One Martini backbone bead per residue (centre of mass of N, CA, C, O) as a GRO file, in nm:
protein
  337
    1MET     BB    1   1.959   1.623   0.974
    2ASN     BB    2   1.834   1.478   1.251
    3ILE     BB    3   1.734   1.184   1.372
    4ARG     BB    4   1.432   1.238   1.406
    5THR     BB    5   1.394   1.292   1.084
    6ILE     BB    6   1.512   1.020   1.050
    7VAL     BB    7   1.333   0.835   1.191
    8SER     BB    8   1.073   0.942   1.030
    9ARG     BB    9   1.127   0.768   0.852
   10PRO     BB   10   0.957   0.510   0.652
   11TRP     BB   11   1.229   0.374   0.542
   12ILE     BB   12   1.464   0.337   0.719
   13TRP     BB   13   1.393   0.092   0.816
   14GLY     BB   14   1.450  -0.125   0.588
   15PHE     BB   15   1.755  -0.048   0.609
   16ALA     BB   16   1.823  -0.149   0.897
   17ALA     BB   17   1.734  -0.406   0.842
   18ALA     BB   18   1.986  -0.441   0.598
   19VAL     BB   19   2.186  -0.413   0.819
   20LEU     BB   20   2.200  -0.586   1.037
   21VAL     BB   21   2.187  -0.859   0.857
   22TRP     BB   22   2.499  -0.810   0.752
   23ALA     BB   23   2.592  -0.768   0.982
   24ILE     BB   24   2.563  -1.095   1.071
   25ILE     BB   25   2.719  -1.184   0.815
   26MET     BB   26   2.929  -1.131   0.877
   27ALA     BB   27   2.990  -1.244   1.182
   28ILE     BB   28   2.964  -1.559   1.046
   29SER     BB   29   3.191  -1.555   0.774
   30GLY     BB   30   3.435  -1.344   0.790
   31GLN     BB   31   3.394  -1.146   0.581
   32GLY     BB   32   3.360  -0.962   0.343
   33GLY     BB   33   3.088  -0.753   0.200
   34GLY     BB   34   3.082  -0.651  -0.082
   35GLN     BB   35   2.945  -0.961  -0.198
   36THR     BB   36   2.729  -0.935  -0.080
   37VAL     BB   37   2.609  -0.661  -0.163
   38SER     BB   38   2.651  -0.732  -0.465
   39LEU     BB   39   2.460  -0.973  -0.472
   40ALA     BB   40   2.170  -0.826  -0.327
   41LEU     BB   41   2.249  -0.572  -0.607
   42SER     BB   42   2.097  -0.841  -0.820
   43LEU     BB   43   1.824  -0.938  -0.705
   44ALA     BB   44   1.662  -0.724  -0.572
   45PRO     BB   45   1.542  -0.518  -0.816
   46TYR     BB   46   1.295  -0.786  -0.893
   47LEU     BB   47   1.147  -0.726  -0.659
   48VAL     BB   48   1.114  -0.439  -0.664
   49VAL     BB   49   0.962  -0.421  -0.909
   50VAL     BB   50   0.717  -0.523  -0.813
   51GLY     BB   51   0.657  -0.408  -0.622
   52LEU     BB   52   0.619  -0.107  -0.761
   53GLY     BB   53   0.324  -0.210  -0.816
   54GLN     BB   54   0.213  -0.334  -0.548
   55MET     BB   55   0.254   0.010  -0.424
   56LEU     BB   56  -0.015   0.140  -0.662
   57VAL     BB   57  -0.206  -0.035  -0.596
   58ILE     BB   58  -0.164  -0.010  -0.245
   59THR     BB   59  -0.257   0.320  -0.310
   60ALA     BB   60  -0.573   0.292  -0.381
   61GLY     BB   61  -0.706   0.154  -0.169
   62PRO     BB   62  -0.864  -0.060   0.008
   63GLY     BB   63  -0.834  -0.372  -0.151
   64ASN     BB   64  -0.606  -0.328  -0.301
   65ILE     BB   65  -0.432  -0.617  -0.498
   66ASP     BB   66  -0.169  -0.806  -0.649
   67VAL     BB   67  -0.232  -1.181  -0.659
   68SER     BB   68  -0.106  -1.223  -1.028
   69VAL     BB   69   0.223  -1.178  -1.036
   70ALA     BB   70   0.328  -1.451  -0.987
   71SER     BB   71   0.167  -1.577  -1.297
   72ILE     BB   72   0.310  -1.343  -1.487
   73ILE     BB   73   0.642  -1.435  -1.436
   74SER     BB   74   0.593  -1.749  -1.537
   75LEU     BB   75   0.489  -1.638  -1.790
   76ALA     BB   76   0.651  -1.417  -1.888
   77GLY     BB   77   0.906  -1.627  -1.915
   78PHE     BB   78   0.847  -1.805  -2.125
   79VAL     BB   79   0.725  -1.556  -2.329
   80SER     BB   80   1.068  -1.436  -2.368
   81VAL     BB   81   1.242  -1.661  -2.442
   82GLY     BB   82   1.040  -1.807  -2.689
   83VAL     BB   83   1.021  -1.505  -2.857
   84ALA     BB   84   1.380  -1.503  -2.840
   85ALA     BB   85   1.393  -1.763  -2.960
   86SER     BB   86   1.265  -1.710  -3.260
   87THR     BB   87   1.353  -1.398  -3.356
   88GLY     BB   88   1.628  -1.290  -3.149
   89SER     BB   89   1.529  -1.079  -2.961
   90ALA     BB   90   1.518  -0.932  -2.625
   91THR     BB   91   1.332  -0.740  -2.664
   92VAL     BB   92   1.102  -0.859  -2.751
   93GLY     BB   93   1.096  -1.072  -2.503
   94ILE     BB   94   1.070  -0.830  -2.350
   95LEU     BB   95   0.787  -0.766  -2.393
   96ALA     BB   96   0.574  -0.964  -2.399
   97GLY     BB   97   0.609  -0.994  -2.092
   98ILE     BB   98   0.475  -0.729  -2.070
   99GLY     BB   99   0.218  -0.832  -2.266
  100VAL     BB  100   0.148  -0.981  -2.079
  101GLY     BB  101   0.047  -0.866  -1.810
  102VAL     BB  102  -0.110  -0.645  -1.973
  103LEU     BB  103  -0.329  -0.870  -1.987
  104VAL     BB  104  -0.388  -1.006  -1.712
  105ALA     BB  105  -0.475  -0.746  -1.611
  106THR     BB  106  -0.638  -0.696  -1.775
  107ILE     BB  107  -0.897  -0.874  -1.655
  108SER     BB  108  -0.904  -0.775  -1.382
  109THR     BB  109  -1.020  -0.535  -1.441
  110VAL     BB  110  -1.280  -0.603  -1.537
  111ALA     BB  111  -1.346  -0.752  -1.324
  112ILE     BB  112  -1.353  -0.516  -1.101
  113LEU     BB  113  -1.521  -0.271  -1.335
  114GLY     BB  114  -1.730  -0.450  -1.454
  115LEU     BB  115  -1.825  -0.665  -1.236
  116SER     BB  116  -1.757  -0.595  -0.935
  117VAL     BB  117  -1.480  -0.748  -0.797
  118PRO     BB  118  -1.304  -0.808  -0.636
  119PRO     BB  119  -0.939  -0.787  -0.623
  120ILE     BB  120  -0.896  -1.039  -0.467
  121ILE     BB  121  -0.994  -1.249  -0.688
  122ALA     BB  122  -0.983  -1.171  -0.982
  123THR     BB  123  -0.691  -1.183  -0.991
  124LEU     BB  124  -0.661  -1.418  -0.897
  125ALA     BB  125  -0.823  -1.557  -1.196
  126ALA     BB  126  -0.643  -1.404  -1.251
  127GLY     BB  127  -0.398  -1.641  -1.245
  128LEU     BB  128  -0.476  -1.914  -1.324
  129VAL     BB  129  -0.493  -1.847  -1.595
  130ALA     BB  130  -0.194  -1.794  -1.623
  131SER     BB  131  -0.112  -2.079  -1.486
  132SER     BB  132  -0.246  -2.305  -1.728
  133VAL     BB  133  -0.019  -2.176  -1.925
  134THR     BB  134   0.214  -2.197  -1.822
  135LEU     BB  135   0.227  -2.565  -1.781
  136SER     BB  136   0.199  -2.609  -2.098
  137LEU     BB  137   0.343  -2.495  -2.167
  138ALA     BB  138   0.620  -2.627  -1.968
  139ASN     BB  139   0.564  -2.867  -2.195
  140GLY     BB  140   0.797  -2.926  -2.390
  141PHE     BB  141   1.050  -2.688  -2.318
  142THR     BB  142   1.253  -2.556  -2.466
  143ALA     BB  143   1.439  -2.243  -2.444
  144VAL     BB  144   1.686  -2.039  -2.432
  145PRO     BB  145   1.850  -1.771  -2.267
  146ASP     BB  146   1.974  -1.469  -2.323
  147PRO     BB  147   2.268  -1.469  -2.313
  148GLY     BB  148   2.337  -1.178  -2.384
  149LEU     BB  149   2.111  -1.057  -2.150
  150ARG     BB  150   2.279  -1.298  -1.954
  151GLN     BB  151   2.485  -1.050  -1.919
  152LEU     BB  152   2.385  -0.774  -1.844
  153LEU     BB  153   2.324  -0.866  -1.610
  154ASN     BB  154   2.602  -0.948  -1.458
  155VAL     BB  155   2.728  -0.654  -1.471
  156ARG     BB  156   2.963  -0.528  -1.293
  157PRO     BB  157   3.060  -0.262  -1.200
  158ALA     BB  158   3.224  -0.178  -0.910
  159GLY     BB  159   2.989  -0.444  -0.857
  160ILE     BB  160   2.768  -0.334  -0.967
  161PRO     BB  161   2.500  -0.340  -1.096
  162VAL     BB  162   2.292  -0.252  -1.359
  163LEU     BB  163   2.044  -0.309  -1.253
  164ALA     BB  164   2.029  -0.141  -1.023
  165VAL     BB  165   2.061   0.156  -1.163
  166ALA     BB  166   1.745   0.109  -1.337
  167VAL     BB  167   1.624   0.014  -1.116
  168ALA     BB  168   1.637   0.311  -0.980
  169ALA     BB  169   1.564   0.520  -1.209
  170LEU     BB  170   1.265   0.378  -1.196
  171THR     BB  171   1.207   0.493  -0.921
  172GLY     BB  172   1.242   0.732  -0.980
  173LEU     BB  173   0.995   0.792  -1.158
  174VAL     BB  174   0.787   0.671  -0.955
  175ILE     BB  175   0.836   0.921  -0.840
  176VAL     BB  176   0.731   1.176  -1.013
  177LEU     BB  177   0.474   0.995  -1.082
  178LEU     BB  178   0.386   1.101  -0.760
  179ARG     BB  179   0.425   1.415  -0.775
  180ARG     BB  180   0.372   1.533  -1.049
  181THR     BB  181   0.130   1.446  -1.182
  182VAL     BB  182  -0.205   1.309  -1.207
  183TYR     BB  183  -0.198   1.062  -1.129
  184GLY     BB  184  -0.033   1.015  -0.889
  185ARG     BB  185  -0.272   1.281  -0.746
  186SER     BB  186  -0.488   1.078  -0.785
  187LEU     BB  187  -0.393   0.790  -0.648
  188LEU     BB  188  -0.394   0.914  -0.380
  189ALA     BB  189  -0.717   1.051  -0.362
  190VAL     BB  190  -0.798   0.780  -0.405
  191GLY     BB  191  -0.672   0.682  -0.121
  192GLN     BB  192  -0.803   0.847   0.073
  193ASN     BB  193  -1.085   0.906  -0.065
  194ARG     BB  194  -1.290   0.832  -0.289
  195ARG     BB  195  -1.535   1.025  -0.254
  196ALA     BB  196  -1.376   1.299  -0.292
  197ALA     BB  197  -1.283   1.231  -0.562
  198GLU     BB  198  -1.517   1.211  -0.742
  199ARG     BB  199  -1.589   1.442  -0.668
  200ALA     BB  200  -1.370   1.606  -0.813
  201GLY     BB  201  -1.346   1.476  -1.090
  202ILE     BB  202  -1.177   1.178  -1.080
  203PRO     BB  203  -1.103   0.915  -1.246
  204VAL     BB  204  -1.132   0.649  -1.126
  205ALA     BB  205  -1.120   0.383  -1.275
  206ARG     BB  206  -0.884   0.476  -1.456
  207VAL     BB  207  -0.707   0.485  -1.197
  208ILE     BB  208  -0.713   0.197  -1.160
  209ALA     BB  209  -0.661   0.034  -1.466
  210THR     BB  210  -0.340   0.171  -1.468
  211THR     BB  211  -0.264   0.004  -1.223
  212TYR     BB  212  -0.273  -0.233  -1.284
  213LEU     BB  213  -0.142  -0.245  -1.545
  214VAL     BB  214   0.132  -0.120  -1.474
  215SER     BB  215   0.146  -0.409  -1.215
  216GLY     BB  216   0.176  -0.588  -1.491
  217ALA     BB  217   0.423  -0.520  -1.636
  218LEU     BB  218   0.603  -0.514  -1.409
  219ALA     BB  219   0.570  -0.803  -1.371
  220GLY     BB  220   0.678  -0.911  -1.695
  221LEU     BB  221   0.956  -0.744  -1.636
  222THR     BB  222   1.025  -0.982  -1.473
  223GLY     BB  223   0.988  -1.226  -1.550
  224ALA     BB  224   1.213  -1.131  -1.793
  225LEU     BB  225   1.469  -1.098  -1.635
  226LEU     BB  226   1.463  -1.353  -1.469
  227ALA     BB  227   1.451  -1.571  -1.666
  228ALA     BB  228   1.738  -1.511  -1.799
  229TYR     BB  229   1.909  -1.557  -1.533
  230ILE     BB  230   1.814  -1.756  -1.504
  231ALA     BB  231   1.486  -1.938  -1.546
  232PRO     BB  232   1.250  -2.112  -1.650
  233SER     BB  233   0.918  -2.148  -1.465
  234ALA     BB  234   0.677  -2.236  -1.308
  235ASP     BB  235   0.826  -2.148  -1.017
  236LEU     BB  236   0.869  -1.838  -1.005
  237GLY     BB  237   0.671  -1.605  -0.897
  238THR     BB  238   0.589  -1.771  -0.590
  239ARG     BB  239   0.768  -1.601  -0.390
  240TYR     BB  240   0.660  -1.249  -0.529
  241LEU     BB  241   0.375  -1.235  -0.369
  242LEU     BB  242   0.458  -1.245  -0.016
  243ASP     BB  243   0.732  -1.025  -0.090
  244SER     BB  244   0.561  -0.761  -0.266
  245VAL     BB  245   0.393  -0.728   0.000
  246ALA     BB  246   0.627  -0.711   0.245
  247VAL     BB  247   0.800  -0.446   0.094
  248VAL     BB  248   0.556  -0.238   0.112
  249VAL     BB  249   0.496  -0.186   0.392
  250ILE     BB  250   0.806  -0.185   0.514
  251GLY     BB  251   0.880   0.041   0.310
  252GLY     BB  252   0.609   0.280   0.404
  253THR     BB  253   0.310   0.183   0.290
  254LEU     BB  254  -0.024   0.210   0.315
  255ILE     BB  255  -0.256  -0.054   0.387
  256SER     BB  256  -0.461   0.213   0.360
  257GLY     BB  257  -0.356   0.383   0.176
  258GLY     BB  258  -0.223   0.736   0.074
  259ARG     BB  259   0.104   0.615   0.092
  260ALA     BB  260   0.379   0.641  -0.071
  261VAL     BB  261   0.700   0.397  -0.120
  262PRO     BB  262   0.959   0.377  -0.287
  263VAL     BB  263   1.221   0.334  -0.126
  264GLY     BB  264   1.148   0.138   0.067
  265VAL     BB  265   1.146  -0.082  -0.110
  266TRP     BB  266   1.459  -0.110  -0.110
  267GLY     BB  267   1.532  -0.175   0.182
  268ALA     BB  268   1.319  -0.451   0.155
  269GLY     BB  269   1.447  -0.575  -0.035
  270LEU     BB  270   1.766  -0.646   0.059
  271PHE     BB  271   1.593  -0.699   0.373
  272PHE     BB  272   1.580  -1.018   0.218
  273ILE     BB  273   1.793  -1.154   0.058
  274LEU     BB  274   1.998  -1.121   0.326
  275LEU     BB  275   1.828  -1.303   0.428
  276ASP     BB  276   1.837  -1.525   0.258
  277GLY     BB  277   2.104  -1.561   0.304
  278LEU     BB  278   2.122  -1.633   0.619
  279VAL     BB  279   1.949  -1.863   0.680
  280ASN     BB  280   2.139  -2.068   0.500
  281LEU     BB  281   2.427  -2.029   0.632
  282VAL     BB  282   2.320  -2.179   0.861
  283GLY     BB  283   2.096  -2.368   0.844
  284TRP     BB  284   1.788  -2.385   0.804
  285SER     BB  285   1.499  -2.481   0.787
  286THR     BB  286   1.230  -2.399   0.689
  287ALA     BB  287   1.066  -2.317   0.947
  288ALA     BB  288   1.312  -2.147   1.072
  289GLN     BB  289   1.313  -1.975   0.825
  290ASN     BB  290   0.980  -1.872   0.817
  291LEU     BB  291   1.015  -1.763   1.142
  292LEU     BB  292   1.271  -1.565   1.149
  293LYS     BB  293   1.072  -1.405   0.906
  294GLY     BB  294   0.788  -1.343   1.070
  295GLY     BB  295   1.001  -1.197   1.342
  296LEU     BB  296   1.120  -0.978   1.165
  297VAL     BB  297   0.938  -0.841   1.061
  298LEU     BB  298   0.773  -0.752   1.297
  299PHE     BB  299   0.990  -0.593   1.438
  300VAL     BB  300   0.997  -0.331   1.171
  301LEU     BB  301   0.693  -0.281   1.198
  302PHE     BB  302   0.718  -0.207   1.451
  303LEU     BB  303   0.911   0.055   1.467
  304ALA     BB  304   0.758   0.165   1.220
  305GLY     BB  305   0.435   0.153   1.312
  306GLY     BB  306   0.260   0.005   1.201
  307GLY     BB  307  -0.023   0.047   1.426
  308ASP     BB  308  -0.027   0.380   1.408
  309ARG     BB  309  -0.087   0.426   1.153
  310ALA     BB  310  -0.386   0.216   1.090
  311GLY     BB  311  -0.491   0.336   1.308
  312GLY     BB  312  -0.474   0.679   1.195
  313THR     BB  313  -0.614   0.579   0.922
  314ALA     BB  314  -0.917   0.483   1.079
  315SER     BB  315  -0.962   0.747   1.199
  316ARG     BB  316  -0.961   0.917   0.936
  317PHE     BB  317  -1.235   0.737   0.813
  318ARG     BB  318  -1.368   0.853   1.075
  319ARG     BB  319  -1.365   1.126   0.992
  320ARG     BB  320  -1.520   1.402   0.822
  321PRO     BB  321  -1.447   1.485   0.539
  322ARG     BB  322  -1.289   1.656   0.366
  323THR     BB  323  -1.303   1.840   0.062
  324ALA     BB  324  -1.193   1.760  -0.213
  325ALA     BB  325  -0.979   2.036  -0.247
  326ALA     BB  326  -0.825   1.932  -0.073
  327THR     BB  327  -0.752   1.649  -0.105
  328THR     BB  328  -0.604   1.704  -0.364
  329THR     BB  329  -0.361   1.912  -0.212
  330THR     BB  330  -0.223   1.699  -0.036
  331THR     BB  331  -0.074   1.463  -0.178
  332GLY     BB  332   0.210   1.551  -0.209
  333ASP     BB  333   0.241   1.471   0.118
  334ASN     BB  334   0.227   1.106   0.021
  335THR     BB  335   0.542   1.118  -0.070
  336HIS     BB  336   0.814   0.937  -0.004
  337GLY     BB  337   1.184   0.958  -0.128
   0.00000   0.00000   0.00000
């Protein structure tokens, strides 16, 4: 590949920003970069997992967003730790956390498809229900995370966390899902032009329902793993709401839908984790940290051509839609691994 081809990749800017922040950290701290990278790889997978689910939802088209992920993560953390402590099985605890995510996502799906509630309102309402349950569980909660699972999440052979390898494999599965399966191509088609997808015979409602359920399951998995790595708390997932959306957009996925970039979620995830490390290193106030984050996010979006992409997408929807057959046959070109 030449330089122009590499720069044109939508995922490159997240990785470039991560490298820039990493270099700044090294210049300020004067320490080796290996430990910083290893720590970033320990924390980024949690953001990547929930980010992949958010990416699928956003890919479904304009208006689709899952704002319940933060509440799911917090609730799944408590449920997973509690179930694991009562059954003595970390695996059962993780499955319970995933089940919580699917259950909350089911509420959102019924509201969106059955009651025609806008996705942001439906997922917000489902998230509020989950938050209420979380607060009830947090009162007097005494269970502790499974020590075996916590130890596994801290294993770093050659400085590379086992969880990072597992999530990288999960990312590969998502790429295959989008490129090689009927569901993946259907999701991209729905995101590009929902009306054309319906005319092509694609079961749009089923695709959207599946997407929200997968997002809920991945958020539940994130909560289960994060609670074992840190500890369950009522605000465990708070920061993951806005961050999960930001890493999707910075990673190259179109906010208007129709194009998904799973690898870009990794680059943006590492960028955010390293950025947190940088602002903590310099000891800035919360207001200054937020200002720096916002400025860098806008800068990365500017480099990635965020405005041009959004404008191009809007103009594409204003044009006369192509035939349904043409839409479904070109969806594979809109997945960038």
